[in-house]
Short mmCIF file of C-alpha atoms in Angstrom, two decimals:
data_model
loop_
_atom_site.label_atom_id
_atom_site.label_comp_id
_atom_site.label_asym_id
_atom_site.label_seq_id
_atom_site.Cartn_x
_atom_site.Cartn_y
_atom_site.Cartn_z
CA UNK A 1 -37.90 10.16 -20.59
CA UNK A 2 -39.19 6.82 -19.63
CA UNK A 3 -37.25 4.99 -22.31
CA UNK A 4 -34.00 6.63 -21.34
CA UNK A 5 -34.63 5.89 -17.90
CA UNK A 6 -35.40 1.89 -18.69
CA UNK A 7 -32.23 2.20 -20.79
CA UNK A 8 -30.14 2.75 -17.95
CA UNK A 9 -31.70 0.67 -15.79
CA UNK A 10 -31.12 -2.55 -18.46
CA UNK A 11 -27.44 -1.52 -18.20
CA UNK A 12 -27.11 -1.17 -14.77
CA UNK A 13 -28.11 -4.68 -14.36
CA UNK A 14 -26.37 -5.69 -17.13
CA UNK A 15 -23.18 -4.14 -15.50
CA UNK A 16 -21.01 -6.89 -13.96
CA UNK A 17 -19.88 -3.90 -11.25
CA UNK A 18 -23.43 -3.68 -9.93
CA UNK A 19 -23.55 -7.62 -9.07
CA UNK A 20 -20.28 -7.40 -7.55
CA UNK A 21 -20.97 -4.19 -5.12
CA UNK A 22 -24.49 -6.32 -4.79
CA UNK A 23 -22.47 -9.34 -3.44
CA UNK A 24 -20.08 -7.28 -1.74
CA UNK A 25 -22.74 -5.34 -0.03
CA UNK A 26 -24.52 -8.08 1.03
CA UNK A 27 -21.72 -10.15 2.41
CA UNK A 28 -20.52 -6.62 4.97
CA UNK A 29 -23.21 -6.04 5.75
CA UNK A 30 -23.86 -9.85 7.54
CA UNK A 31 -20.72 -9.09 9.22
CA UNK A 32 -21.21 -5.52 10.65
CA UNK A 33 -25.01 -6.85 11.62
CA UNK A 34 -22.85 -8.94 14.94
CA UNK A 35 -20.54 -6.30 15.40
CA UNK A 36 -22.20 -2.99 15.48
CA UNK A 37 -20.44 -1.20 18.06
CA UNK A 38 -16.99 0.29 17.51
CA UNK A 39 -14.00 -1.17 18.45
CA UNK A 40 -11.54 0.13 20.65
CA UNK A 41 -8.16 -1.07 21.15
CA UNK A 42 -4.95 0.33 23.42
CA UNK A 43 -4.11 2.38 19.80
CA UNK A 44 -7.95 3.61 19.38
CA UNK A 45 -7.37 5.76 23.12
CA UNK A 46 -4.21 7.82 21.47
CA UNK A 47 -6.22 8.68 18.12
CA UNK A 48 -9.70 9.33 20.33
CA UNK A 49 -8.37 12.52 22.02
CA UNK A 50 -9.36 16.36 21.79
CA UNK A 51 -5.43 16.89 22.71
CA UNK A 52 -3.43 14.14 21.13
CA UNK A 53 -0.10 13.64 21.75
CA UNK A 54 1.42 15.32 17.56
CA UNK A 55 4.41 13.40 18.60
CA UNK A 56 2.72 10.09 18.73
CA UNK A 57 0.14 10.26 16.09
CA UNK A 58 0.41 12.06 12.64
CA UNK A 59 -2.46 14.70 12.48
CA UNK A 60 -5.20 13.11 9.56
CA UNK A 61 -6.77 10.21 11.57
CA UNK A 62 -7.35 12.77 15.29
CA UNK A 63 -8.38 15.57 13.04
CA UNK A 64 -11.03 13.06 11.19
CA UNK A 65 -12.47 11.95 14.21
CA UNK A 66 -12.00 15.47 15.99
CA UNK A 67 -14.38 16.80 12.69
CA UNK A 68 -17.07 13.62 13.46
CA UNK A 69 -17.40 14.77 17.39
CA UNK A 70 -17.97 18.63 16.12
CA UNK A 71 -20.83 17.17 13.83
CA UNK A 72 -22.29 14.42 15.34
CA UNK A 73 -21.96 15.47 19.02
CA UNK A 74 -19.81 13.23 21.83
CA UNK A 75 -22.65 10.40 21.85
CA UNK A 76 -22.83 9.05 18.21
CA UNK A 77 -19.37 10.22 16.59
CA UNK A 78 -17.54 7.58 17.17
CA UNK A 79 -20.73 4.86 15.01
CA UNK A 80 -20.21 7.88 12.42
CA UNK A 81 -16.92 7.42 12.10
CA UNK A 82 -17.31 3.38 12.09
CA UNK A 83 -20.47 4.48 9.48
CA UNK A 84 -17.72 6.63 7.22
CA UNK A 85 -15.27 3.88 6.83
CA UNK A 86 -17.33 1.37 5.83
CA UNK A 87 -18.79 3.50 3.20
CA UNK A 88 -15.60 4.44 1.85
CA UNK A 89 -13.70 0.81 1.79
CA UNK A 90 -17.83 -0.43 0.11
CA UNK A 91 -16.80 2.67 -2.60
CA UNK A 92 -13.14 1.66 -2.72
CA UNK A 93 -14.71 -2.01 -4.49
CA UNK A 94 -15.47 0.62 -7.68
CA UNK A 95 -12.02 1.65 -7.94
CA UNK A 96 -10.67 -1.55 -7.62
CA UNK A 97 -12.53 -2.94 -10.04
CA UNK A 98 -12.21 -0.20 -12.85
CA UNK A 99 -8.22 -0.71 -11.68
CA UNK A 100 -8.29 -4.34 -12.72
CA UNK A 101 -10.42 -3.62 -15.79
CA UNK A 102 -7.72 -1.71 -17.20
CA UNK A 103 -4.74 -4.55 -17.13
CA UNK A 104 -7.14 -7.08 -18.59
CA UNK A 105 -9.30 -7.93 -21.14
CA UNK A 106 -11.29 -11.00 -19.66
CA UNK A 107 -14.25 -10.25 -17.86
CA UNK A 108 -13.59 -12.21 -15.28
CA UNK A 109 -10.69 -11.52 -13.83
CA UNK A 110 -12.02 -7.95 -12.40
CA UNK A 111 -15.16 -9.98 -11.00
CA UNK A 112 -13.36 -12.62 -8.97
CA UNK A 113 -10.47 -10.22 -8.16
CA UNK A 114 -13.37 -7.77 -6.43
CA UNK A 115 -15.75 -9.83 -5.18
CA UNK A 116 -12.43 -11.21 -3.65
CA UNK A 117 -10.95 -7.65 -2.51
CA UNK A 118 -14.78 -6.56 -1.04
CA UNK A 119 -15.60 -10.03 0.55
CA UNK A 120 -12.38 -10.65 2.57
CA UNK A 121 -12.97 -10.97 6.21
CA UNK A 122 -9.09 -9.96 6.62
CA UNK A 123 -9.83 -6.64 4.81
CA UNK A 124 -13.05 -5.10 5.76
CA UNK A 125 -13.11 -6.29 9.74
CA UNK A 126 -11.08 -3.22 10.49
CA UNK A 127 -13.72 -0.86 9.04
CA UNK A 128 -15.30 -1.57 12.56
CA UNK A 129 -11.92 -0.50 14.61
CA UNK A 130 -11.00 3.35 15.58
CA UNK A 131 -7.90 2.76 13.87
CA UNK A 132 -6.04 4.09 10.59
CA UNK A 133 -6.13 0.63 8.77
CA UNK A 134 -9.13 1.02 7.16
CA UNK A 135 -8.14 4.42 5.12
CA UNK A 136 -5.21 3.43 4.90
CA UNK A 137 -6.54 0.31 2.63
CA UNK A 138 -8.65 2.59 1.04
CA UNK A 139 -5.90 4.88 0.15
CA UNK A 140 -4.05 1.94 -1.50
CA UNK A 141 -6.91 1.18 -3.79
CA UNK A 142 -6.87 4.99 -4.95
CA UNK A 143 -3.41 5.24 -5.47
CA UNK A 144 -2.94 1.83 -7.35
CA UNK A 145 -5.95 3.12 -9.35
CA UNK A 146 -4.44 6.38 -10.45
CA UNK A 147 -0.92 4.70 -10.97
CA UNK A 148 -2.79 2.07 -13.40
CA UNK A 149 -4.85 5.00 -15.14
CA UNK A 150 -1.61 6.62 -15.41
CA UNK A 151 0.20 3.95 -17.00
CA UNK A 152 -2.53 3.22 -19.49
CA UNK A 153 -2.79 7.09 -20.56
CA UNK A 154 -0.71 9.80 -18.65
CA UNK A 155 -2.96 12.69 -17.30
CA UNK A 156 -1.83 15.52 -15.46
CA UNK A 157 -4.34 15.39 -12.76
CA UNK A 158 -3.68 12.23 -12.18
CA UNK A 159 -0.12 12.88 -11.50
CA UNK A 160 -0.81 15.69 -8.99
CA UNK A 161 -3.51 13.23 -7.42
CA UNK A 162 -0.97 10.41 -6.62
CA UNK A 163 1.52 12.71 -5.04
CA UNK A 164 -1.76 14.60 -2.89
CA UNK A 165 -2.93 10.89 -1.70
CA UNK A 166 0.91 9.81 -0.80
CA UNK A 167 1.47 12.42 1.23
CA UNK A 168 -2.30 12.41 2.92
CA UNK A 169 -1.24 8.36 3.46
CA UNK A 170 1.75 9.30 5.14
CA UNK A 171 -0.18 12.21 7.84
CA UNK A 172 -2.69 8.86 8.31
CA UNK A 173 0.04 6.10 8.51
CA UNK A 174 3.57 6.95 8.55
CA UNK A 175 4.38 3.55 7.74
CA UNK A 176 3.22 4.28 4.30
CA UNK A 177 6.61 6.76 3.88
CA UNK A 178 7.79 4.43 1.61
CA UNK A 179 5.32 6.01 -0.97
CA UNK A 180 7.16 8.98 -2.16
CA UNK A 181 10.61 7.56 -2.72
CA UNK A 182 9.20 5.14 -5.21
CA UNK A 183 6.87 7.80 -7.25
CA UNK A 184 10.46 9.43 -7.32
CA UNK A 185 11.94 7.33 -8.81
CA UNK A 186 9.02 6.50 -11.24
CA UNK A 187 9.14 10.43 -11.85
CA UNK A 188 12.87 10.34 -12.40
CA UNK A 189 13.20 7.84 -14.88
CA UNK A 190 9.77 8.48 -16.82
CA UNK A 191 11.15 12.16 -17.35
CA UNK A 192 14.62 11.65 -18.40
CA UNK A 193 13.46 8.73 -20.76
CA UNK A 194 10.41 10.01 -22.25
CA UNK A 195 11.20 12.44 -25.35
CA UNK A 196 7.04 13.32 -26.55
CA UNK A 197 6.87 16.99 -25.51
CA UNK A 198 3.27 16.28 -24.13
CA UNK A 199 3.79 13.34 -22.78
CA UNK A 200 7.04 14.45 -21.19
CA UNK A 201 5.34 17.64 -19.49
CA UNK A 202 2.77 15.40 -17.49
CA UNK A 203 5.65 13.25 -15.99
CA UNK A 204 6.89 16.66 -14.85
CA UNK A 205 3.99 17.67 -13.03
CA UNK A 206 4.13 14.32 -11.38
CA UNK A 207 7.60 14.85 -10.48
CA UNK A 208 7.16 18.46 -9.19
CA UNK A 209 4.46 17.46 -7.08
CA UNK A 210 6.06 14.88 -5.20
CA UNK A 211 9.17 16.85 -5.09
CA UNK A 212 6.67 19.25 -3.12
CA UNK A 213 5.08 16.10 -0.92
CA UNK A 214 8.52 15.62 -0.15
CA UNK A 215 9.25 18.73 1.13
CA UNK A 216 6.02 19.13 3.32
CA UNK A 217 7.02 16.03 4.87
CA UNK A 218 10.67 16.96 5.70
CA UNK A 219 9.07 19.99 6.83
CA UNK A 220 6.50 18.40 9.31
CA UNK A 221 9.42 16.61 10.34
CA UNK A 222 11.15 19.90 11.13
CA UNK A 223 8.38 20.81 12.84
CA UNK A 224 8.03 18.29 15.16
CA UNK A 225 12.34 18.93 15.87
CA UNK A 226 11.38 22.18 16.84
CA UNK A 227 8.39 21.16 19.34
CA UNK A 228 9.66 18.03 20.61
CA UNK A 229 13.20 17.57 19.99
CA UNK A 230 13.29 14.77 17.47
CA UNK A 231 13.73 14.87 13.77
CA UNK A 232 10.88 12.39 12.47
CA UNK A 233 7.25 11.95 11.17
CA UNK A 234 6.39 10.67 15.23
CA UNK A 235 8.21 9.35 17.62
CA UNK A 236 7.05 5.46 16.89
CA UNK A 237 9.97 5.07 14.65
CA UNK A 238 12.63 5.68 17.85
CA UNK A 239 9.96 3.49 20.05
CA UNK A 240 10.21 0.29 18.19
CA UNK A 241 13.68 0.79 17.64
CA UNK A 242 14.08 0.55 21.46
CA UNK A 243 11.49 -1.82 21.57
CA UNK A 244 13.89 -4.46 19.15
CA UNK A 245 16.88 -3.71 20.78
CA UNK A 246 15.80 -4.86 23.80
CA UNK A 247 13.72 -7.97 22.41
CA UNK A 248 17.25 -8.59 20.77
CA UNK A 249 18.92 -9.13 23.67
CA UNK A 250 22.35 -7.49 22.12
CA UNK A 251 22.02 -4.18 24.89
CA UNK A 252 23.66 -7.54 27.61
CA UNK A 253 27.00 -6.78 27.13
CA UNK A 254 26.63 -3.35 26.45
CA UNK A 255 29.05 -1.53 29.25
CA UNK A 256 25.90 0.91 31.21
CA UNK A 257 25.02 -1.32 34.33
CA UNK A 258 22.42 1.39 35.26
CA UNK A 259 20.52 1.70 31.64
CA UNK A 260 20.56 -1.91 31.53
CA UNK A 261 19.05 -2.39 34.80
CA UNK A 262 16.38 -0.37 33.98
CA UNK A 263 15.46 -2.66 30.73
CA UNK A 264 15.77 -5.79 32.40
CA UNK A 265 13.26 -4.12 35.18
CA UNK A 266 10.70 -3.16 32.65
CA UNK A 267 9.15 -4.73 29.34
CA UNK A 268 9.96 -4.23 25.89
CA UNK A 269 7.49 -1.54 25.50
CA UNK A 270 7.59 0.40 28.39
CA UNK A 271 11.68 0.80 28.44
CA UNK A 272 11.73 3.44 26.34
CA UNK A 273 9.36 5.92 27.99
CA UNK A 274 11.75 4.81 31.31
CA UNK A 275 14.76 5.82 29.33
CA UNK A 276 13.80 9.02 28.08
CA UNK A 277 11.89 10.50 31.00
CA UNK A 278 15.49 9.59 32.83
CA UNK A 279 17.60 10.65 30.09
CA UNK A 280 16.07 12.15 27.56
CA UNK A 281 15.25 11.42 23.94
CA UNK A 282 18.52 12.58 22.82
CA UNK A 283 20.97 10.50 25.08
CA UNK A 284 18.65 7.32 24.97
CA UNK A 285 18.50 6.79 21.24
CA UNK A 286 22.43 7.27 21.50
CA UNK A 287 22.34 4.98 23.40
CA UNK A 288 20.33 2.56 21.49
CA UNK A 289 22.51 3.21 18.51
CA UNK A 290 25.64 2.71 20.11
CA UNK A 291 24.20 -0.89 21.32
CA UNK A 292 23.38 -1.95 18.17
CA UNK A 293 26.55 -0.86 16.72
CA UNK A 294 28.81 -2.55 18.97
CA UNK A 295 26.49 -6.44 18.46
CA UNK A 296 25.96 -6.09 14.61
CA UNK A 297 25.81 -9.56 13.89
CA UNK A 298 23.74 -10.25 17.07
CA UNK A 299 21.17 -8.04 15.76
CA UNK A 300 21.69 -9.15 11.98
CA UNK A 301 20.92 -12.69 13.16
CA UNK A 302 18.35 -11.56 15.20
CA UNK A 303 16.79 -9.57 11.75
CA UNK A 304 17.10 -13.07 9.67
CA UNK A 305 15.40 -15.16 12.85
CA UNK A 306 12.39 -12.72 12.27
CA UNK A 307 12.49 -13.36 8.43
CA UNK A 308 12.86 -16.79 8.61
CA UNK A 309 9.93 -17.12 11.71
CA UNK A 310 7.30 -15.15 10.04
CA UNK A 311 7.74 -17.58 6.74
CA UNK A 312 5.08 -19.90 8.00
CA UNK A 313 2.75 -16.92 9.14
CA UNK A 314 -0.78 -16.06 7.31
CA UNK A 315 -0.56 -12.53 5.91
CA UNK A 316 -4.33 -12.55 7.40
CA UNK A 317 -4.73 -10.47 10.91
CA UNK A 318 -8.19 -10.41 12.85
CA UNK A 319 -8.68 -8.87 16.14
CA UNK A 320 -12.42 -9.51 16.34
CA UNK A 321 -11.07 -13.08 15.99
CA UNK A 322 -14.83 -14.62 15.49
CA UNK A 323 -18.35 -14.05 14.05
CA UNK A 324 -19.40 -16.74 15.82
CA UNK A 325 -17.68 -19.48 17.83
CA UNK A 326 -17.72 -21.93 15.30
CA UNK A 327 -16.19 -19.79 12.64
CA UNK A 328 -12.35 -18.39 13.00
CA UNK A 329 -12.87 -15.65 10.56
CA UNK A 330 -8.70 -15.40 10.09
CA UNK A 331 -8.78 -19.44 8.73
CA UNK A 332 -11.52 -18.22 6.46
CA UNK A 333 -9.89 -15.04 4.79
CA UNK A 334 -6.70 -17.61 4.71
CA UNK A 335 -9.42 -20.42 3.02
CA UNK A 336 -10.26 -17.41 0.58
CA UNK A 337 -6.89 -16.01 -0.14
CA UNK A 338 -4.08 -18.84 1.06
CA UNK A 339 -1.49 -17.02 1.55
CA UNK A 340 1.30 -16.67 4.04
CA UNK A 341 4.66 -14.76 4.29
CA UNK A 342 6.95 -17.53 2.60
CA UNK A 343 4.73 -17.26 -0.77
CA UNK A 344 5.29 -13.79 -0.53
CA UNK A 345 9.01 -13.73 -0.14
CA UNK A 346 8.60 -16.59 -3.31
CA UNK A 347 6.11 -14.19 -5.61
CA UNK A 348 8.93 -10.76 -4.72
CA UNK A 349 11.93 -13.28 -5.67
CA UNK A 350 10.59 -14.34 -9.04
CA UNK A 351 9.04 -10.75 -9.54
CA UNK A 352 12.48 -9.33 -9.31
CA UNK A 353 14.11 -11.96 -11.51
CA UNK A 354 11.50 -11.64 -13.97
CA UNK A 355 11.97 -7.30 -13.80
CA UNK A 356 15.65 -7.87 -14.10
CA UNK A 357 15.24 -10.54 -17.06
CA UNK A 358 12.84 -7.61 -19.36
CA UNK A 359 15.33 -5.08 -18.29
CA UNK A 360 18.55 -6.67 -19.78
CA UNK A 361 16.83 -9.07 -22.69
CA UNK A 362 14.63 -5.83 -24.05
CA UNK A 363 15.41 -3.05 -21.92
CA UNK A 364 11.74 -3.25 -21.44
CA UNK A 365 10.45 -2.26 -17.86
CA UNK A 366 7.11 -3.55 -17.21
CA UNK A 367 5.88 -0.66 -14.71
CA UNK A 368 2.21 -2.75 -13.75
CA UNK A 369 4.36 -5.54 -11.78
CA UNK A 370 7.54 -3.06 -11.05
CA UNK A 371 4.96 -0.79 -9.25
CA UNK A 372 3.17 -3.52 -7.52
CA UNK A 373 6.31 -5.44 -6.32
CA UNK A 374 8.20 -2.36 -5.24
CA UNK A 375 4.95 -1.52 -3.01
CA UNK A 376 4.97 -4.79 -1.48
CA UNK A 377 8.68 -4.99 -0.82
CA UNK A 378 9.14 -1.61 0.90
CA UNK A 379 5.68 -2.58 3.11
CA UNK A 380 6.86 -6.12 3.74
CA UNK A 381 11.04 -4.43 5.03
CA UNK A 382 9.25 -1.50 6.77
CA UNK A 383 7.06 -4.31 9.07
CA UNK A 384 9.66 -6.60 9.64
CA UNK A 385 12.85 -4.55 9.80
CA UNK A 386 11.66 -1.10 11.22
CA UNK A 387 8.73 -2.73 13.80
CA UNK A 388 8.86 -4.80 16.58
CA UNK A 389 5.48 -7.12 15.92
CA UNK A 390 1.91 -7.11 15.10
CA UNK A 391 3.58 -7.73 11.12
CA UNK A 392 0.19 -8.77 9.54
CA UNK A 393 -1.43 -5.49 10.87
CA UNK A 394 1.22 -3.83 9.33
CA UNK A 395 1.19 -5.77 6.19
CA UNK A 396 -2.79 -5.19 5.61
CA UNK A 397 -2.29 -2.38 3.39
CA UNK A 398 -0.23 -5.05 0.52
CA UNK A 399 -3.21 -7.63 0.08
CA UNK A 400 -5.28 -5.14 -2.22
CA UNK A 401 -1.89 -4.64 -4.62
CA UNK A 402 -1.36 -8.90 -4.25
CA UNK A 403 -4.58 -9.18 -5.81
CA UNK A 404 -3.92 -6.94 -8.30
CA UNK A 405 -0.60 -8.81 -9.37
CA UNK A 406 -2.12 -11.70 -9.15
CA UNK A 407 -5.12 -10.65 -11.50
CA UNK A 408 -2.28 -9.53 -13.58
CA UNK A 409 -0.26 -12.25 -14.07
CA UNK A 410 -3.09 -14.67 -14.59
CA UNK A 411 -4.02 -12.22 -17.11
CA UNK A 412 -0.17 -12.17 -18.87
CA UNK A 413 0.72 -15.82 -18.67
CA UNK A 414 -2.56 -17.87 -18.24
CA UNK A 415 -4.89 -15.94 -20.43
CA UNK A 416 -1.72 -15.12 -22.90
CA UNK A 417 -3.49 -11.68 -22.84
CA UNK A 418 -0.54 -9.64 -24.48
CA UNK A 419 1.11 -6.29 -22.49
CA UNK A 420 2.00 -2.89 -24.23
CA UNK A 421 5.46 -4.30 -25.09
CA UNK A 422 4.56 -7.96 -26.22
CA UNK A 423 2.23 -6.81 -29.17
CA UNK A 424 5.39 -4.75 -30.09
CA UNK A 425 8.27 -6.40 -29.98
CA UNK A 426 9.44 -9.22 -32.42
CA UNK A 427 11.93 -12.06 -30.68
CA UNK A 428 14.56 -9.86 -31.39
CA UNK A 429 15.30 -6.94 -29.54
CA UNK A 430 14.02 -3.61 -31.39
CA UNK A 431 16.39 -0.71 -29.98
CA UNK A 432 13.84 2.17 -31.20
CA UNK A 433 10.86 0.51 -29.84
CA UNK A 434 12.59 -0.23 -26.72
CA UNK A 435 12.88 3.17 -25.77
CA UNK A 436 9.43 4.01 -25.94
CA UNK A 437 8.65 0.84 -24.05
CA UNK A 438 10.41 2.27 -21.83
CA UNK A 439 7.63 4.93 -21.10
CA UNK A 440 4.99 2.29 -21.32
CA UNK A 441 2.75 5.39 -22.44
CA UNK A 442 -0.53 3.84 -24.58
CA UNK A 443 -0.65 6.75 -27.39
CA UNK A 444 2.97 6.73 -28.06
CA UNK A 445 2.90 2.79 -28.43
CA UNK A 446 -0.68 3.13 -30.72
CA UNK A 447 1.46 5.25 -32.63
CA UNK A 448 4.27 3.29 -33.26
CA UNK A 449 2.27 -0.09 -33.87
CA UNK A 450 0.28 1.76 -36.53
CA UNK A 451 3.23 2.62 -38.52
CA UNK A 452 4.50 -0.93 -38.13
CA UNK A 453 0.50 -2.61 -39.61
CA UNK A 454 1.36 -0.25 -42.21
CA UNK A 455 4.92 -0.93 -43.31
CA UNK A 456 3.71 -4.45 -43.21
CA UNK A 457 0.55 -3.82 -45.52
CA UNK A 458 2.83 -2.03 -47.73
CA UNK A 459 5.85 -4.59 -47.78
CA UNK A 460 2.65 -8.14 -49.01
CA UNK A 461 1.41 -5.12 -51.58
CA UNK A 462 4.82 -4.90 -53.17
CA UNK A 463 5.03 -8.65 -52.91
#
C-alpha cells in the first residue's frame, strides 16, 4: 500500500500539470490576498437581486447567486460566490492544459501556454467581480476542450456536452449566441461528409443536440415575447442598438423633432428607457430602424471609424486597474501577452487566407484553426458591431482560444510538428484521402495511413 502510494506521489511531482497549477496557484492567490472583498460594479446591482429584471439578465448568473444566498445566508454569499469562481477558473488551468496537450507533441508548449492562460492578470482579475465574465471564460476553456477531444476522437458524450455548455453560455452571456450557429455548421458538414457508420452516428447526436439548444433558445426567446413584448434573449440587444444610433449621430436629420429632442436631452444610455416608457418598445425600435435606414452610409462609416479606432487598443481590460500604485496590472497582462486589436484583425486575415488556401489546394479543412478563428471572429463582430463600448470586456472570453491558436501554430510551423492531413497527403492532391480529411476523425485517418505503410512495405519487397 505504501509503495503504491509513493508511486503516485513520484508521478505527481513528476507531472508537468502539478508545477503549473503550483505556479498558477501561487501567483492568484498573491493577487486575491489585496483584493479580498467582492467587487461590485453598476452591472453587479442587476445580477444581485431576489427579483431580477428576466428581461435584462438571462436567468444562469441571478439563479447562481440566488442558490449561494439560500446556502450561505445574506452575510457571506456574495465571498462564496467570489470563493466559487476562483475555484472553477484555478480548475479550468486542467482543461486547458490537457486541451493543448492534445494539438501538440512538445512538452512545452502546454506549459508556457498554461502557466500563461492561469497567470494573466487580464484573465483571472474578474474572478473577484459579481459579474458573468468569469464563467463565461471558464465555459470557453470547456467547450474548446471538448471541441479538441472531439476532433482528436469523436465521442458521443462529448457531442451532447458541447451543445449542453453552448446553450448554458448563452442563459450566462447572451453575447456568446454566436456558439450554436457555428457547432451547426460543424454538425452540418461533418454529417453529410463523413460516410463511417460509427463515426457518422456521433456527428448526429451532436447535430440533434444543438438542433435542440437551438430550439430552447428560440423558445426562451418566445417566452420573453409573451411576457415582455420583445422577441429576443434580453432586451440589451435593442439597448445598445439605441445606444449606437444615437452615439452615431445619423437620428439629426431624421424628420421627429419631438423623439429627437428627447435624445439630445438625455445621454446615450439613458435615451432608450426615455423612449420606450414614452412610446413603447415597439414604436421606439421602429423608430431606431427607420433612422438607421434612411443614413446607411452615415452609420457604415460610423461602423469602419470604430474598426479602424479600436486597432491600436490592448485586447487587455482591468477594472481593479492596480495591485499597487506602482504596478498598472493592464500594461502587465499586455507585457505578458502583447497584443492589441490590429494583430488580431492581422492573425483572422491570414487565418482565413490560409483556411481558404487548404480548402481549394487539398480540399482539406483544418477544423483546430477553423474552430478557433470562427470563435474569435463572431466574438470580435458581436463587440464591435452589435455593442456600443466596453469592447475588451466583451472580447475577454477570445484570449483563452488566442492562446490556443497560437500554441497551435507554433506547434504546425515552428516545431514542423505534422497535423492529421500533413502525415497523409503527398504534394499532390489525393482525392480519396481528401475526403476523409475532410472529417479530420483520428481512427479513420490511423486507418488509412496503415494501409498506405503497408502498400509501401509491399511495393521495396517486390523491388
Amino acid at each position: 500500500m505504501l509503495e503504491k502510494l509513493l508511486s503516485v506521489m513520484k508521478r505527481v511531482f513528476r507531472s508537468s500539470l502539478f508545477w503549473v497549477l503550483i505556479i498558477c496557484g501561487c501567483v492568484q492567490f498573491f493577487f486575491y490576498h489585496h483584493y479580498s472583498a467582492p467587487i461590485m460594479t453598476t452591472d453587479s446591482y442587476s445580477y444581485d437581486k431576489i427579483d431580477y429584471d428576466k428581461s435584462f439578465r438571462t436567468p444562469a448568473y441571478p439563479t447562481f447567486i440566488k442558490i449561494m444566498r439560500k446556502i450561505s445566508g445574506e452575510e457571506s454569499y456574495l465571498k462564496n460566490v467570489i470563493r466559487v469562481q476562483k475555484v472553477a477558473y484555478f480548475v479550468s488551468v486542467i482543461f486547458f492544459y490537457l486541451a493543448i496537450e492534445k494539438i501538440t507533441k512538445k512538452r512545452a508548449i502546454p506549459i508556457i501556454a498554461s502557466l500563461l492562460y492561469g497567470c494573466l492578470p487580464s484573465l483571472f482579475c474578474w474572478n473577484l467581480f459579481i459579474l458573468t465574465e468569469s464563467f463565461a471564460i471558464v465555459f470557453t476553456v470547456l467547450i474548446a476542450y471538448l471541441t479538441i477531444s472531439y476532433l482528436v476522437k469523436p465521442n458521443a458524450v462529448f457531442a451532447i456536452a458541447i451543445s449542453i455548455l453552448s446553450f448554458l453560455a448563452i442563459m450566462l452571456r447572451p453575447a456568446m449566441i454566436f456558439l450554436l450557429p457555428i457547432f451547426l455548421v460543424f454538425w452540418i458538414i461533418k454529417t453529410l461528409v463523413t460516410k463511417e457508420k460509427t463515426i457518422k452516428t456521433k456527428h448526429k447526436y451532436g447535430l440533434i443536440s444543438c438542433i435542440l439548444a437551438i430550439a430552447l433558445v428560440i423558445g426562451y426567446c418566445f417566452s420573453i415575447q409573451n411576457r415582455f413584448g420583445f422577441f429576443g434573449v434580453s432586451f440589451v440587444s435593442d439597448l445598445n442598438k439605441t445606444w449606437m444610433m444615437v452615439d452615431s449621430g445619423v437620428y439629426a436629420n431624421f424628420p421627429d423633432a419631438e423623439k429627437i429632442k428627447i435624445i439630445e436631452s438625455h445621454a446615450n444610455f439613458d435615451s432608450y428607457f426615455v423612449l420606450t416608457e414614452k412610446y413603447g418598445h415597439e414604436e421606439t425600435m421602429r423608430f431606431v430602424n427607420e433612422t438607421i435606414t434612411q443614413n446607411k452610409r452615415g452609420y457604415a462609416k460610423y461602423l469602419a471609424e470604430k474598426v479602424v479606432h479600436n486597432s491600436d487598443k490592448t485586447i487587455h481590460a482591468i477594472y481593479a486597474a492596480k495591485l499597487f500604485e506602482e504596478i498598472d496590472l493592464a500594461t502587465f497582462s499586455g507585457m505578458m501577452l502583447p497584443i492589441n486589436f490590429g494583430i488580431v484583425y492581422l492573425v483572422l486575415l491570414v487565418g482565413f487566407i490560409y483556411i481558404f488556401y487548404s480548402l481549394l489546394r487539398y480540399r482539406v479543412i483544418d477544423w483546430m484553426i477553423t474552430f478557433a478563428l470562427a470563435f474569435i471572429f463572431s466574438n470580435l463582430f458581436l463587440s464591435i458591431f452589435m455593442a456600443p463600448n466596453e469592447l475588451q470586456r466583451l472580447f475577454i472570453v477570445s484570449i483563452p482560444l488566442i492562446i490556443v491558436l497560437a500554441s497551435y501554430w507554433v506547434s504546425r510551423f515552428v516545431f514542423k510538428v505534422k497535423g492529421f492531413e500533413e502525415q497523409i497527403l503527398s504534394r499532390k492532391p489525393d482525392k480519396r484521402l481528401s475526403l476523409l480529411i475532410w472529417t479530420l476523425d483520428h481512427d479513420e485517418i490511423c486507418k488509412v495511413m496503415k494501409k498506405k505503410k503497408t502498400a509501401i512495405k509491399r511495393r521495396r519487397n517486390v523491388k
